[in-house]
Every structure is written in C-alpha cells, then in structure tokens.
Coordinates of C-alpha atoms in Angstrom, one line a residue:
E1 CA 112.6 82.8 104.9
P2 CA 113.9 86.3 105.7
D3 CA 116.5 85.0 108.2
A4 CA 117.9 82.5 105.7
Q5 CA 119.9 85.3 104.0
Q6 CA 121.8 86.3 107.2
S7 CA 124.8 84.2 106.3
A8 CA 125.0 85.1 102.6
E9 CA 128.6 85.6 101.4
L10 CA 129.6 89.1 100.3
S11 CA 132.0 89.8 97.5
V12 CA 132.8 92.6 95.1
F13 CA 130.6 92.4 91.9
D14 CA 129.8 94.7 89.0
W15 CA 126.2 96.0 88.9
H16 CA 126.3 96.9 85.3
A17 CA 127.5 93.4 84.3
L18 CA 125.0 91.7 86.6
A19 CA 122.0 93.7 85.4
Q20 CA 123.0 93.3 81.7
K21 CA 123.5 89.5 82.0
T22 CA 120.3 89.0 83.9
T23 CA 118.3 91.1 81.4
R24 CA 119.9 89.1 78.5
D25 CA 118.9 85.8 80.2
W26 CA 115.2 87.0 79.9
V27 CA 115.3 87.8 76.2
P28 CA 113.9 84.4 75.0
S29 CA 110.9 84.8 77.3
A30 CA 110.4 88.4 76.1
L31 CA 110.5 87.3 72.5
Q32 CA 108.1 84.5 73.1
K33 CA 105.6 87.1 74.5
N34 CA 106.4 89.6 71.7
I35 CA 107.7 92.1 74.3
D36 CA 110.5 94.5 73.6
L37 CA 113.0 94.0 76.5
G38 CA 115.6 96.7 76.6
F39 CA 118.7 97.5 78.8
E40 CA 120.0 101.0 79.4
S41 CA 123.2 101.9 81.1
D42 CA 126.3 104.1 80.7
E43 CA 128.2 100.9 80.0
L44 CA 130.8 101.6 82.8
P45 CA 131.5 99.1 85.5
Y46 CA 130.0 99.8 88.9
L47 CA 131.7 97.8 91.6
Q48 CA 130.0 97.2 94.9
Q49 CA 130.2 94.7 97.7
G50 CA 127.2 92.4 98.0
N51 CA 125.9 89.0 97.3
A52 CA 125.6 88.8 93.5
L53 CA 123.5 85.6 93.6
L54 CA 120.8 87.2 95.8
L55 CA 120.9 90.5 93.8
G56 CA 120.5 88.5 90.6
E57 CA 117.5 86.8 92.1
L58 CA 116.1 90.3 93.0
L59 CA 116.5 91.3 89.3
N60 CA 115.0 88.0 88.1
N61 CA 111.9 88.6 90.2
L62 CA 111.4 92.1 88.9
I63 CA 111.9 91.2 85.2
D64 CA 109.7 88.1 85.6
N65 CA 106.9 90.3 87.1
A66 CA 107.3 92.9 84.4
L67 CA 107.1 90.3 81.6
R68 CA 104.1 88.6 83.2
Y69 CA 102.1 91.8 83.5
T70 CA 103.0 93.4 80.2
P71 CA 100.8 92.5 77.2
S72 CA 102.1 91.2 73.9
G73 CA 103.6 94.1 72.0
G74 CA 104.6 95.9 75.2
Q75 CA 107.9 97.2 76.5
V76 CA 110.1 96.4 79.5
T77 CA 113.3 98.3 80.2
V78 CA 116.0 97.6 82.8
R79 CA 118.2 100.6 83.7
V80 CA 121.3 101.2 85.7
L81 CA 121.6 104.9 86.6
R82 CA 124.3 106.6 88.6
E83 CA 123.6 109.6 90.8
P84 CA 126.1 111.4 93.0
A85 CA 125.0 109.7 96.2
Q86 CA 123.3 106.5 94.9
L87 CA 123.0 103.9 92.3
L88 CA 119.5 103.4 90.9
I89 CA 118.3 100.2 89.2
E90 CA 114.9 100.5 87.5
V91 CA 112.7 97.9 85.8
E92 CA 109.9 99.8 83.9
D93 CA 107.1 98.3 81.9
N94 CA 104.0 99.6 80.1
G95 CA 101.7 96.8 81.5
S96 CA 98.8 96.9 83.8
G97 CA 100.7 98.6 86.7
I98 CA 99.7 98.5 90.4
P99 CA 97.0 100.8 91.7
Q100 CA 98.4 103.5 94.0
A101 CA 96.3 102.3 97.0
Q102 CA 97.9 98.8 96.8
R103 CA 101.5 99.7 96.2
E104 CA 102.7 99.3 99.8
R105 CA 100.7 96.1 100.3
V106 CA 102.3 94.3 97.4
F107 CA 105.5 94.1 99.6
E108 CA 103.6 91.9 102.1
R109 CA 104.3 88.2 101.9
F110 CA 101.5 86.4 100.0
Y111 CA 99.6 89.5 99.1
R112 CA 98.4 89.6 95.5
V113 CA 96.5 92.3 93.6
L114 CA 92.9 91.2 93.2
G115 CA 91.7 90.7 89.6
S116 CA 95.1 89.5 88.3
A117 CA 94.9 86.6 85.9
Q118 CA 98.6 85.8 86.4
S119 CA 99.7 82.9 88.5
G120 CA 102.0 83.4 91.6
C121 CA 102.0 83.2 95.3
G122 CA 102.6 86.9 96.2
L123 CA 106.2 86.5 97.4
G124 CA 108.2 88.2 94.6
L125 CA 108.2 91.8 95.8
A126 CA 108.5 90.8 99.4
I127 CA 111.7 88.9 98.4
V128 CA 112.9 91.9 96.4
R129 CA 112.4 94.3 99.4
E130 CA 114.2 91.9 101.8
I131 CA 117.2 91.5 99.5
A132 CA 117.4 95.2 98.8
T133 CA 117.2 96.0 102.5
R134 CA 119.9 93.5 103.4
H135 CA 122.2 95.4 100.9
G136 CA 121.4 98.8 102.4
G137 CA 119.0 99.6 99.6
T138 CA 115.4 100.7 99.2
V139 CA 112.7 99.8 96.7
S140 CA 109.8 102.0 95.6
L141 CA 107.0 101.8 93.0
H142 CA 106.2 104.6 90.6
D143 CA 104.0 105.1 87.5
G144 CA 105.7 104.1 84.3
A145 CA 106.2 106.7 81.5
Q146 CA 103.1 108.7 80.7
T147 CA 101.5 107.2 83.8
V148 CA 101.2 103.8 82.1
G149 CA 102.6 100.6 83.7
L150 CA 104.9 100.4 86.6
C151 CA 108.5 101.5 87.3
V152 CA 110.2 99.6 90.2
R153 CA 113.1 101.7 91.5
L154 CA 115.9 100.3 93.6
S155 CA 118.2 102.7 95.3
F156 CA 121.6 101.7 96.8
P157 CA 124.1 104.1 98.4
R158 CA 127.2 104.7 96.3
A159 CA 130.1 102.7 97.5

C-alpha cells in the first residue's frame, strides 16, 4: 500500500554501491536467459539520504521487468549518471518496449500492457513511481537505443 512507506527509515547510502550490488544480484537470472546484463557508472560514490531497502526494491523491479521483456540474446544495462542538478539512474533494454500510447498507464496499479505473455499483476512500475516520488524523484519512460526496447529513467535532485 502506498501509505505503508510513510514511516520508512532514512539513512545515508551510496547510490553507486546500491545500483552495482543490485545489478550483480541479477546476473544469474540474466545468464540463465542468455541476456547481457551490464552496469555503467563513473565508479565514484554518490551519497544521498533515503531508504536503501526501498530504493533497492525499486531497482529490483526495474531489472526484473527488463529481463522479463528482453528476449534471449538481448541486452539490459543499468546506469548511474551524474548531472549538475540531478542524479540519473537508467535501466535500458532492447526488448519489446512499451507503446507510446500506454506509457503513462503502466504506472497505474494493476494495469498491464495487452498481449504480453509474461506473468505479473501490474504493480511493478506503480511501486517504482511511488518509491521514487517519496524520495523526491521522478520516473519517465523513453525509447531504448535506436528506438528499440525501453529506457526507464529515474531522476533525483543532487544532494
């Protein structure tokens, strides 16, 4: 439930370390599906206040979705990017993507893109948006490289 996160404890954590560890945890699943799971970052720590457990869950949801909707032989890349006013976290895949007309609806609880053969209940992206919002962030959906797949971009103000 959205209100369940109101009392979540905040502490200082390192975005780079959290994103790298979360990505590493998904490597066995990626290998099992013959998907190239990569991680890109400048390797420098990026400390911010937040709830690392919830933000780890946010990343888990995004990586899980990317692996589910990327075919064997595909690619999924997790990125930590620093900009002057914000930190960007991206999860990009070259899978089936989400049609432009449905991109806002996938953030609704229980909404699922029709025609998907994957299991799920349509909560993953709703949870991602809720956690990002509670941390002052935003989430947006974009075409992947060469307009193939999907790039989910999280933006958090620089601490």
